[in-house]
C-alpha atoms as a PDB file:
ATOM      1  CA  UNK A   1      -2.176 -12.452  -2.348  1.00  0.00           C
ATOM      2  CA  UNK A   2      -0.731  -9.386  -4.580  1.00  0.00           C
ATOM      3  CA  UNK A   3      -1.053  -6.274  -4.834  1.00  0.00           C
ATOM      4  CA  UNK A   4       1.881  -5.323  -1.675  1.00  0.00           C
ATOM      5  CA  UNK A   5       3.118  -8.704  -0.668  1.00  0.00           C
ATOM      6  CA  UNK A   6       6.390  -8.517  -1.606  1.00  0.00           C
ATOM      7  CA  UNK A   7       6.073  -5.162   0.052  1.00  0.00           C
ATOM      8  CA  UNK A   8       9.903  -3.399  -1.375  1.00  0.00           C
ATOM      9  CA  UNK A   9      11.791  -1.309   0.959  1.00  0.00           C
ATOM     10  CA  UNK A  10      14.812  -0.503  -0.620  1.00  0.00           C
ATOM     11  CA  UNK A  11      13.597   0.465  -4.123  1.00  0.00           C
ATOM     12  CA  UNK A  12      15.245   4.214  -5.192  1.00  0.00           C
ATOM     13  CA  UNK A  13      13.419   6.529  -7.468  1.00  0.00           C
ATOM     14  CA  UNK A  14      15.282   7.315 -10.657  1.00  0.00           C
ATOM     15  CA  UNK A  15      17.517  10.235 -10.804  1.00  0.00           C
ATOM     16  CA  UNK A  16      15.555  11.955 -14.073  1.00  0.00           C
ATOM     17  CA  UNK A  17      13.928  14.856 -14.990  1.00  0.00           C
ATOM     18  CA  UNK A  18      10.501  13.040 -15.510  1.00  0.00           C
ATOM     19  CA  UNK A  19      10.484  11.915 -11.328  1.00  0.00           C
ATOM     20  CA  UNK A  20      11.836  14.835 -10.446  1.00  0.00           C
ATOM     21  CA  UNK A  21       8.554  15.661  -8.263  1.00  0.00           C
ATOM     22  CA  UNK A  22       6.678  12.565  -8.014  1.00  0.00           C
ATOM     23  CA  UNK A  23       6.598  10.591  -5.073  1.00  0.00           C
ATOM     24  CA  UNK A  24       8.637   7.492  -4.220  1.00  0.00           C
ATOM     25  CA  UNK A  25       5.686   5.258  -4.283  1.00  0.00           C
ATOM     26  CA  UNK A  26       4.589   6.388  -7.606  1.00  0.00           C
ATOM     27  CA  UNK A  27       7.403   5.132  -9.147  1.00  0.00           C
ATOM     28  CA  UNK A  28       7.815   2.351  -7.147  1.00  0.00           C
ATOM     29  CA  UNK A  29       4.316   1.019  -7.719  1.00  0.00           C
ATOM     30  CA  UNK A  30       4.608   1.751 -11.589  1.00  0.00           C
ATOM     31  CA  UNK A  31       8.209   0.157 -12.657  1.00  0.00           C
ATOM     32  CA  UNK A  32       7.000  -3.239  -9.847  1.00  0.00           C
ATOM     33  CA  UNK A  33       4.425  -3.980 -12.724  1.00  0.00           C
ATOM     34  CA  UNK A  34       7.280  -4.315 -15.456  1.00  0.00           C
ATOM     35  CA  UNK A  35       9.842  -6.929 -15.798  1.00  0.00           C
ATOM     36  CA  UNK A  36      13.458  -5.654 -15.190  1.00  0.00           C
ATOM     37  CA  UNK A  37      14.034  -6.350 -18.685  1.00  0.00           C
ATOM     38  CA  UNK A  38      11.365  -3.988 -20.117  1.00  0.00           C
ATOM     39  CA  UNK A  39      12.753  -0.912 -17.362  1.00  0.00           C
ATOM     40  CA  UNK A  40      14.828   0.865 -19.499  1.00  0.00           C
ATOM     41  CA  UNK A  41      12.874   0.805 -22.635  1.00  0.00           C
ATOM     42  CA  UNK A  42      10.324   2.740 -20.236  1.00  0.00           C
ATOM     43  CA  UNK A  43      13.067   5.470 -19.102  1.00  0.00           C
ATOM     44  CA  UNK A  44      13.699   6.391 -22.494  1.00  0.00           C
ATOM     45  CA  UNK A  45       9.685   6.813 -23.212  1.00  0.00           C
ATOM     46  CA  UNK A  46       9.273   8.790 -19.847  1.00  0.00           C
ATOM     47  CA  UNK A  47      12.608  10.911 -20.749  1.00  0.00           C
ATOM     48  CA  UNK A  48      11.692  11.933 -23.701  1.00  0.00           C
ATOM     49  CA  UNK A  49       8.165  13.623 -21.804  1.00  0.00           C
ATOM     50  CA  UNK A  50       9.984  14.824 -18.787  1.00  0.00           C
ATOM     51  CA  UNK A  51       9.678  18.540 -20.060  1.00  0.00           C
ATOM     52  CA  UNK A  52       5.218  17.870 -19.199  1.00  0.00           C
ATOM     53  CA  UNK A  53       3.705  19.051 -16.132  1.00  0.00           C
ATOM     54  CA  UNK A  54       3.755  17.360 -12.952  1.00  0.00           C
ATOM     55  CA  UNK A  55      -0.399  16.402 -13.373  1.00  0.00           C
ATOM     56  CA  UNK A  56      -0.343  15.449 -17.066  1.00  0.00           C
ATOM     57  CA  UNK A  57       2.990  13.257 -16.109  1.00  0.00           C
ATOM     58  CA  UNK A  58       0.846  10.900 -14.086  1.00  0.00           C
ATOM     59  CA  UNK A  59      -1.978  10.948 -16.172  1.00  0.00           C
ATOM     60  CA  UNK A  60       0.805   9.309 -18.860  1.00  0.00           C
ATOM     61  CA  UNK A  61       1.459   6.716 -16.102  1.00  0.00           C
ATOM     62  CA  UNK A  62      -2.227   5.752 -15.813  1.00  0.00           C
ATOM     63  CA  UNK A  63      -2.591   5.388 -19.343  1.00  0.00           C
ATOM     64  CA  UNK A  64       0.648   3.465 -20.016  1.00  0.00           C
ATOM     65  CA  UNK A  65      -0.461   1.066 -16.920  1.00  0.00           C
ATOM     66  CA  UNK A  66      -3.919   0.727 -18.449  1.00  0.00           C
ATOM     67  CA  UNK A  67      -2.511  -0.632 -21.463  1.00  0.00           C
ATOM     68  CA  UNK A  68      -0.608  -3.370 -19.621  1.00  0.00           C
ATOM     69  CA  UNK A  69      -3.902  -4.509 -17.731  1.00  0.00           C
ATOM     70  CA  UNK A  70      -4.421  -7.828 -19.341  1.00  0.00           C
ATOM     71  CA  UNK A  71      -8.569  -8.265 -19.930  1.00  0.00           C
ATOM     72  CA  UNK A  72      -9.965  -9.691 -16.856  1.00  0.00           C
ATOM     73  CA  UNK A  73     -13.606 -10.329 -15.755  1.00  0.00           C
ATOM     74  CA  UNK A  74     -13.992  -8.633 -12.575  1.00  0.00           C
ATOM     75  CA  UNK A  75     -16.601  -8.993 -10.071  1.00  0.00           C
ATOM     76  CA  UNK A  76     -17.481  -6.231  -7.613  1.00  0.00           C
ATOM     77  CA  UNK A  77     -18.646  -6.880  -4.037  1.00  0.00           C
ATOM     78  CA  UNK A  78     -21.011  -9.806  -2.773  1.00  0.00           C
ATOM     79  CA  UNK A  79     -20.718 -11.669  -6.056  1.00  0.00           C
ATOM     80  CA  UNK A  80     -19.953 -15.412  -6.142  1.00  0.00           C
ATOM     81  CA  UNK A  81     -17.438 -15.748  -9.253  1.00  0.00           C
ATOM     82  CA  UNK A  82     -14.099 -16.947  -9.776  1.00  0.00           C
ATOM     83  CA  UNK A  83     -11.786 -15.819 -12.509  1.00  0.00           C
ATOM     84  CA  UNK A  84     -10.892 -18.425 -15.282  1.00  0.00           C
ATOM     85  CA  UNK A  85      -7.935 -20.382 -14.601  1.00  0.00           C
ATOM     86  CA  UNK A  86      -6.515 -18.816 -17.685  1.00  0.00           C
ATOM     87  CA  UNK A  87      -6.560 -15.096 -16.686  1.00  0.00           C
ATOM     88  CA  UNK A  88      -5.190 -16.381 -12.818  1.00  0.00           C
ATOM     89  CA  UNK A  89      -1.563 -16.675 -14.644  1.00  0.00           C
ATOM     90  CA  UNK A  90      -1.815 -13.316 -16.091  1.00  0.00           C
ATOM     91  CA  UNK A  91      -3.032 -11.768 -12.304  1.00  0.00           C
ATOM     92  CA  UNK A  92       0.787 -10.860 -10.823  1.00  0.00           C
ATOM     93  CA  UNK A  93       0.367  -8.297 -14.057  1.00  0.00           C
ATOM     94  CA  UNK A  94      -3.155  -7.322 -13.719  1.00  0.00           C
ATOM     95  CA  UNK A  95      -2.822  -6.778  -9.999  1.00  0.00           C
ATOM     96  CA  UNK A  96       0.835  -5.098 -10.024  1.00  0.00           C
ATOM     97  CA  UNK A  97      -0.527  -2.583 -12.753  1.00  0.00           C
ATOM     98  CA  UNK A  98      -3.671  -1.800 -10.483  1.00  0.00           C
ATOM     99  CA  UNK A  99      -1.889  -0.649  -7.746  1.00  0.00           C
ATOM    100  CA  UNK A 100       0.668   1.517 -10.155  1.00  0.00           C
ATOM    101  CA  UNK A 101      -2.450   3.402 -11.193  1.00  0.00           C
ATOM    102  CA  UNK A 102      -4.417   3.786  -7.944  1.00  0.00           C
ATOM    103  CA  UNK A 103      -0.999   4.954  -6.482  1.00  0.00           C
ATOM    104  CA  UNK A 104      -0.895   7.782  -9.202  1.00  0.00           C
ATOM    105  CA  UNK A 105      -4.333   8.649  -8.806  1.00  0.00           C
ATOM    106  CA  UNK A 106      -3.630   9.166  -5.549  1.00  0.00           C
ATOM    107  CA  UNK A 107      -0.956  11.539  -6.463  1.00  0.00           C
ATOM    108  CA  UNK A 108      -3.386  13.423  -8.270  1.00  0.00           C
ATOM    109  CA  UNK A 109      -5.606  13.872  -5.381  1.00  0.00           C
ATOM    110  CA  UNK A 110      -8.277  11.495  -7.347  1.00  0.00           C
ATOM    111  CA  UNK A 111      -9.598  10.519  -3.774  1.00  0.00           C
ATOM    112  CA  UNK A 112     -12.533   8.251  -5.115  1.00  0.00           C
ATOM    113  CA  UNK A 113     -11.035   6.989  -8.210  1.00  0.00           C
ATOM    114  CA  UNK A 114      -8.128   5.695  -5.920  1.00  0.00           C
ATOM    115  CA  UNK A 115     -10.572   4.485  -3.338  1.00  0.00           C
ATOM    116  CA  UNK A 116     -12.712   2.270  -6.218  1.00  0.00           C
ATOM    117  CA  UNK A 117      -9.271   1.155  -8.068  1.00  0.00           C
ATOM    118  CA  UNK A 118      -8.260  -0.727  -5.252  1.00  0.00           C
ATOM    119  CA  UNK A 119     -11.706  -1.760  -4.134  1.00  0.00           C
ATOM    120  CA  UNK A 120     -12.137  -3.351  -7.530  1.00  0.00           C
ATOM    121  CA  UNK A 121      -8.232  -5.033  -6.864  1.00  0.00           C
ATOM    122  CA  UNK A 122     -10.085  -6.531  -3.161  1.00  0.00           C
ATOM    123  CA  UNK A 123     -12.786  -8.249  -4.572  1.00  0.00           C
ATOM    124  CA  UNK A 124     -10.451  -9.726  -7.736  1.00  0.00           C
ATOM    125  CA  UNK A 125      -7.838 -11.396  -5.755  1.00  0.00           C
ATOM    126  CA  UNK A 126      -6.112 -14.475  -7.055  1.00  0.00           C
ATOM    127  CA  UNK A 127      -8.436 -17.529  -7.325  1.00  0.00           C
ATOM    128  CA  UNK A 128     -11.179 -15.645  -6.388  1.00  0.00           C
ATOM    129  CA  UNK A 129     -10.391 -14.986  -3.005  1.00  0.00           C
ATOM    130  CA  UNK A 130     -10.173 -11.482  -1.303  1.00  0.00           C
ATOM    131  CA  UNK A 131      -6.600  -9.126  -2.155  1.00  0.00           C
ATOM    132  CA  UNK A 132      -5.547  -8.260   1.525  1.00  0.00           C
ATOM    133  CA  UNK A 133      -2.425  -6.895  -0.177  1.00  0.00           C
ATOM    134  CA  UNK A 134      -4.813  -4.422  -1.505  1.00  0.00           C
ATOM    135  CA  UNK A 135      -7.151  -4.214   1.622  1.00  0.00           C
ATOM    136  CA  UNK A 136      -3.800  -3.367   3.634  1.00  0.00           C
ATOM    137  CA  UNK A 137      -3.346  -0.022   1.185  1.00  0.00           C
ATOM    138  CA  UNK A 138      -7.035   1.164   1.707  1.00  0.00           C
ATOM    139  CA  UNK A 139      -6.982   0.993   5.334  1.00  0.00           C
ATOM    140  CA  UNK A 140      -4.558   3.126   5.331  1.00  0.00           C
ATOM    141  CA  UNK A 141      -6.453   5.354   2.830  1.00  0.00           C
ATOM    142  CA  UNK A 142      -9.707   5.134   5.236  1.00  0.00           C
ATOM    143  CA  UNK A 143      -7.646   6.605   8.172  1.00  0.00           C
ATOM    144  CA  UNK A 144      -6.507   9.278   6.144  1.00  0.00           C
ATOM    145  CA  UNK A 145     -10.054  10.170   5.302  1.00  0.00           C
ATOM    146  CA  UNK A 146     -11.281   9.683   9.046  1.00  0.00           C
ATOM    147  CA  UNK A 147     -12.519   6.520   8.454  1.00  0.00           C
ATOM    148  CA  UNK A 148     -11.614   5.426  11.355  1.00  0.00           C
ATOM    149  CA  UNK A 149     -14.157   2.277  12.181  1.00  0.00           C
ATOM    150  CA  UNK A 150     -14.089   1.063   8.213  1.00  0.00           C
ATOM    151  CA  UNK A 151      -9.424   1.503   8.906  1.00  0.00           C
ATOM    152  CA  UNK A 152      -9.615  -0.492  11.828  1.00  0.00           C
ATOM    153  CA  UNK A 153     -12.253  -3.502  10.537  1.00  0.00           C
ATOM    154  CA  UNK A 154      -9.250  -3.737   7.519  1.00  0.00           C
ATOM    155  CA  UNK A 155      -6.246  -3.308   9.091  1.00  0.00           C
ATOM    156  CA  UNK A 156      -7.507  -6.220  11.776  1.00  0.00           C
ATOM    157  CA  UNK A 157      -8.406  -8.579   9.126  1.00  0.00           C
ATOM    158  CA  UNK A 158      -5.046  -7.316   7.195  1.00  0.00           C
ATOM    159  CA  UNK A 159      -3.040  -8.043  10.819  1.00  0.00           C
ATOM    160  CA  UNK A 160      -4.350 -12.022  11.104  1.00  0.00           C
ATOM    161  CA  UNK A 161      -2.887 -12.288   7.313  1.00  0.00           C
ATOM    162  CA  UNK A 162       0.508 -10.507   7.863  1.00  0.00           C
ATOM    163  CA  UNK A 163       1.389 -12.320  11.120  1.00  0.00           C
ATOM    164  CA  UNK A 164       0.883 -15.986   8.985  1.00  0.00           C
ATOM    165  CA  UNK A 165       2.624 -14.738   6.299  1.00  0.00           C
ATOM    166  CA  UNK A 166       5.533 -16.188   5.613  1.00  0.00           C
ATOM    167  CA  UNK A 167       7.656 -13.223   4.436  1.00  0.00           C
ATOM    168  CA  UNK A 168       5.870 -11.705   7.320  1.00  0.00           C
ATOM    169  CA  UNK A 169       4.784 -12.266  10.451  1.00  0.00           C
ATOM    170  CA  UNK A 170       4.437 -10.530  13.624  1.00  0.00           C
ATOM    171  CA  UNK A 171       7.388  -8.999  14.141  1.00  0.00           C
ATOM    172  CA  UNK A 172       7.485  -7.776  10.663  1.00  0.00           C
ATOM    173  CA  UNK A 173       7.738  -4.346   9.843  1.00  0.00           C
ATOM    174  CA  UNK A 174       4.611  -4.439   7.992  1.00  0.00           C
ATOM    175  CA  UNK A 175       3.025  -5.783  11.343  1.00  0.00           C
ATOM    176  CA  UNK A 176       4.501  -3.048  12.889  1.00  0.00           C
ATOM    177  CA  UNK A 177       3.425  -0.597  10.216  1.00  0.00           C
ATOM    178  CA  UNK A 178      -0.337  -2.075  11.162  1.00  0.00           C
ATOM    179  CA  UNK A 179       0.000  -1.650  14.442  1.00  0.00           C
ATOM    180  CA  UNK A 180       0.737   1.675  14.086  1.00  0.00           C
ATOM    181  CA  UNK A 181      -2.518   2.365  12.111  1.00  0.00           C
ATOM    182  CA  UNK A 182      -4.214   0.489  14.872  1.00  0.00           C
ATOM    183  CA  UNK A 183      -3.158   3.184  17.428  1.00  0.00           C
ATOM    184  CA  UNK A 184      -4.063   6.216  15.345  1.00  0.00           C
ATOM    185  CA  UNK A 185      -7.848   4.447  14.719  1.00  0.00           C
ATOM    186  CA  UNK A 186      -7.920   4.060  18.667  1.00  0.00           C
ATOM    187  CA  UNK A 187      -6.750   7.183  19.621  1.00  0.00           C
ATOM    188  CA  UNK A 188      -8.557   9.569  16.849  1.00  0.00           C
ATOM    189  CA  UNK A 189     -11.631   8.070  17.550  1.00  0.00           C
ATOM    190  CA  UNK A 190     -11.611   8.588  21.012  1.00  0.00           C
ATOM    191  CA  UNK A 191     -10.273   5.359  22.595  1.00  0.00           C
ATOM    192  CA  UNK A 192      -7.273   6.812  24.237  1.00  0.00           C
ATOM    193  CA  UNK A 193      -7.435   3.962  26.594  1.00  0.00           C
ATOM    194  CA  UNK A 194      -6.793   1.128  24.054  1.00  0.00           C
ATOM    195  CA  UNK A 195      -4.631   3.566  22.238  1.00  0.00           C
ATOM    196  CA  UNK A 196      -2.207   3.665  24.939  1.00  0.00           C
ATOM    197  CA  UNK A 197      -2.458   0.199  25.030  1.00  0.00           C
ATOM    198  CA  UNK A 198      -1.755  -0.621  21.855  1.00  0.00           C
ATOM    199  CA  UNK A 199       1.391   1.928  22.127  1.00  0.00           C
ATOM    200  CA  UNK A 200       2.894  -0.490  24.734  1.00  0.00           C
ATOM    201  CA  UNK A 201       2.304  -3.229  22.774  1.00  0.00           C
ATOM    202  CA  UNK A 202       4.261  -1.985  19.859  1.00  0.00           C
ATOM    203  CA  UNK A 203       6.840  -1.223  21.928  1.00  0.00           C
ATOM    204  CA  UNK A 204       7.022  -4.511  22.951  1.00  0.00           C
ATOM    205  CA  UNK A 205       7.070  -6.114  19.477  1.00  0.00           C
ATOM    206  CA  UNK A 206       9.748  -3.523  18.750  1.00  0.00           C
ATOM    207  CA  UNK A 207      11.920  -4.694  21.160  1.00  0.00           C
ATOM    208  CA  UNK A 208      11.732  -8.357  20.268  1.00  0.00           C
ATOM    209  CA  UNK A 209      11.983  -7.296  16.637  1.00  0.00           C
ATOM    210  CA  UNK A 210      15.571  -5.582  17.645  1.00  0.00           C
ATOM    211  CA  UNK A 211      16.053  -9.444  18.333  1.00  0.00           C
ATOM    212  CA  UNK A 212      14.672 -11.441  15.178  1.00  0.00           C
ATOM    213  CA  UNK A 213      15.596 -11.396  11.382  1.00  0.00           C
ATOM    214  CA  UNK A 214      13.946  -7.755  11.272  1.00  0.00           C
ATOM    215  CA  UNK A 215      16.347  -6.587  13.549  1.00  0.00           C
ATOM    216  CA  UNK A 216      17.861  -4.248  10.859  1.00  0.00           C
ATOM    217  CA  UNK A 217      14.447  -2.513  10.585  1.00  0.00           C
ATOM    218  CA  UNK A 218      13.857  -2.489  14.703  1.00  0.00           C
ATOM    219  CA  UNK A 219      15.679   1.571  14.632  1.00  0.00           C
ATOM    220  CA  UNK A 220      13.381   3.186  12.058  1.00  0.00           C
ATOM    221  CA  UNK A 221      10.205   1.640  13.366  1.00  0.00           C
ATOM    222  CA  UNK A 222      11.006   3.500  16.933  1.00  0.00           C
ATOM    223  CA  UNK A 223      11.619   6.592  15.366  1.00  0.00           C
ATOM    224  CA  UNK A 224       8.148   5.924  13.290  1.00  0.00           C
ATOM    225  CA  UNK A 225       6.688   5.486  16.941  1.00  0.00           C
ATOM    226  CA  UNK A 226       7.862   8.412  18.125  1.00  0.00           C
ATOM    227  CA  UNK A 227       6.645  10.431  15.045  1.00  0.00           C
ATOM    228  CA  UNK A 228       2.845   8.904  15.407  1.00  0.00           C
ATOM    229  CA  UNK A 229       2.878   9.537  18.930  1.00  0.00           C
ATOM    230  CA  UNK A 230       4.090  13.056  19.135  1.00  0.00           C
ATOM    231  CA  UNK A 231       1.783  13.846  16.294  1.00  0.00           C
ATOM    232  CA  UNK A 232      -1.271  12.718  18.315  1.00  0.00           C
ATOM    233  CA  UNK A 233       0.348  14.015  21.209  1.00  0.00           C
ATOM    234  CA  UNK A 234      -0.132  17.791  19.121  1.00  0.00           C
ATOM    235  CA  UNK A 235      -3.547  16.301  17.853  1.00  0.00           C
ATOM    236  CA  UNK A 236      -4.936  16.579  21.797  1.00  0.00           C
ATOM    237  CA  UNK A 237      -3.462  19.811  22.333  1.00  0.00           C
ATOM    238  CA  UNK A 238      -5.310  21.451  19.420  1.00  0.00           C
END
């Protein structure tokens, strides 16, 4: 699967004028569809429109990202097709430039354009099959919204595919990250029961984490714990 598989955590936004107030994630999602090699090249393009507002500097992401989208044919939702073998070995690009542009649309506040940019990225996974990398953005996205029944469906079907992964698994941070979204699904929509629940739960998986090969990453997810909690906590109260 693409679109967030390789998921980077220690990628640092560049120190220039043109990032100055874009998110992280912007950049993140936009160099990730460019080879290393190609990087700097980019800098000195994005330098030399640093002095552009913060809006029309992301609309210049979306169309440089646009014109790295190698010509796929895409099928939307319910339809039986699978991409030619010859446009699978371009889909690393086609996918990785996707997400650079519904990340920046996000940015711009382009709600539904983000929404149907990685919709159309689910339903064109490699070899036809379905992009969870992509599904595991939008549930996110569907919380945010109050989606909370169309979140949960995802981030289930997203959970099943993390814990097999084999970067992954379930004492992953992004399982943990999931698990997270779980609880806010449970406990927004009324389900305080499960929600509590599911809290324990984390904090179980959180505490065998502190013991596995994510045990570097065990600290920040119990302080990302304590920050959903609290603000659901203040949620109640209002």
């Amino acid at each position: 699967m693409a679109g967030q598989t390789s998921f980077p955590r220690n990628f640092e936004k560049q120190k220039t004028a043109f990032w100055r107030d874009l998110d992280r994630t912007v950049a993140r999602n936009f160099f990730q569809a460019y080879p290393s090699k190609l990087q700097p090249s980019l800098e000195l393009i994005l330098d030399a429109l640093s002095d552009r507002p913060r809006d029309e500097r992301l609309h210049i992401l979306i169309e440089i990202l646009r014109e790295r989208l190698p010509v796929r044919k895409l099928r939307t939702s319910g339809e039986d097709f699978k991409p030619h073998a010859s446009n699978d070995a371009e889909y690393e690009v086609w996918a990785s430039a996707m997400l650079g542009i519904a990340s920046a649309q996000d940015a711009l506040g382009l709600e539904d354009e983000a929404e149907r940019t990685t919709r159309i990225m689910i339903n064109n996974g490699p070899h036809g099959e379905k992009d969870l990398g992509a599904q595991y953005s939008l549930a996110w996205r569907m919380e945010e919204k109050g989606r909370y029944g169309e979140a949960e469906e995802m981030a289930l079907e997203c959970m099943e595919w993390i814990n097999g992964h084999r970067r992954c698994g379930p004492l992953s941070p992004q399982a943990i990250c999931l698990w997270r979204l779980l609880i806010k699904t449970a406990w927004k929509s009324g389900r305080r029961a499960l929600a509590e629940e599911r809290i324990l739960t984390t904090r179980d998986l959180i505490t065998k984490m502190s013991r596995s090969r994510f045990a570097k990453y065990a600290q920040k997810e119990v302080e990302e714990l304590v920050v959903t909690t609290v603000g659901l906590a203040k949620i109640s109260k209002m």
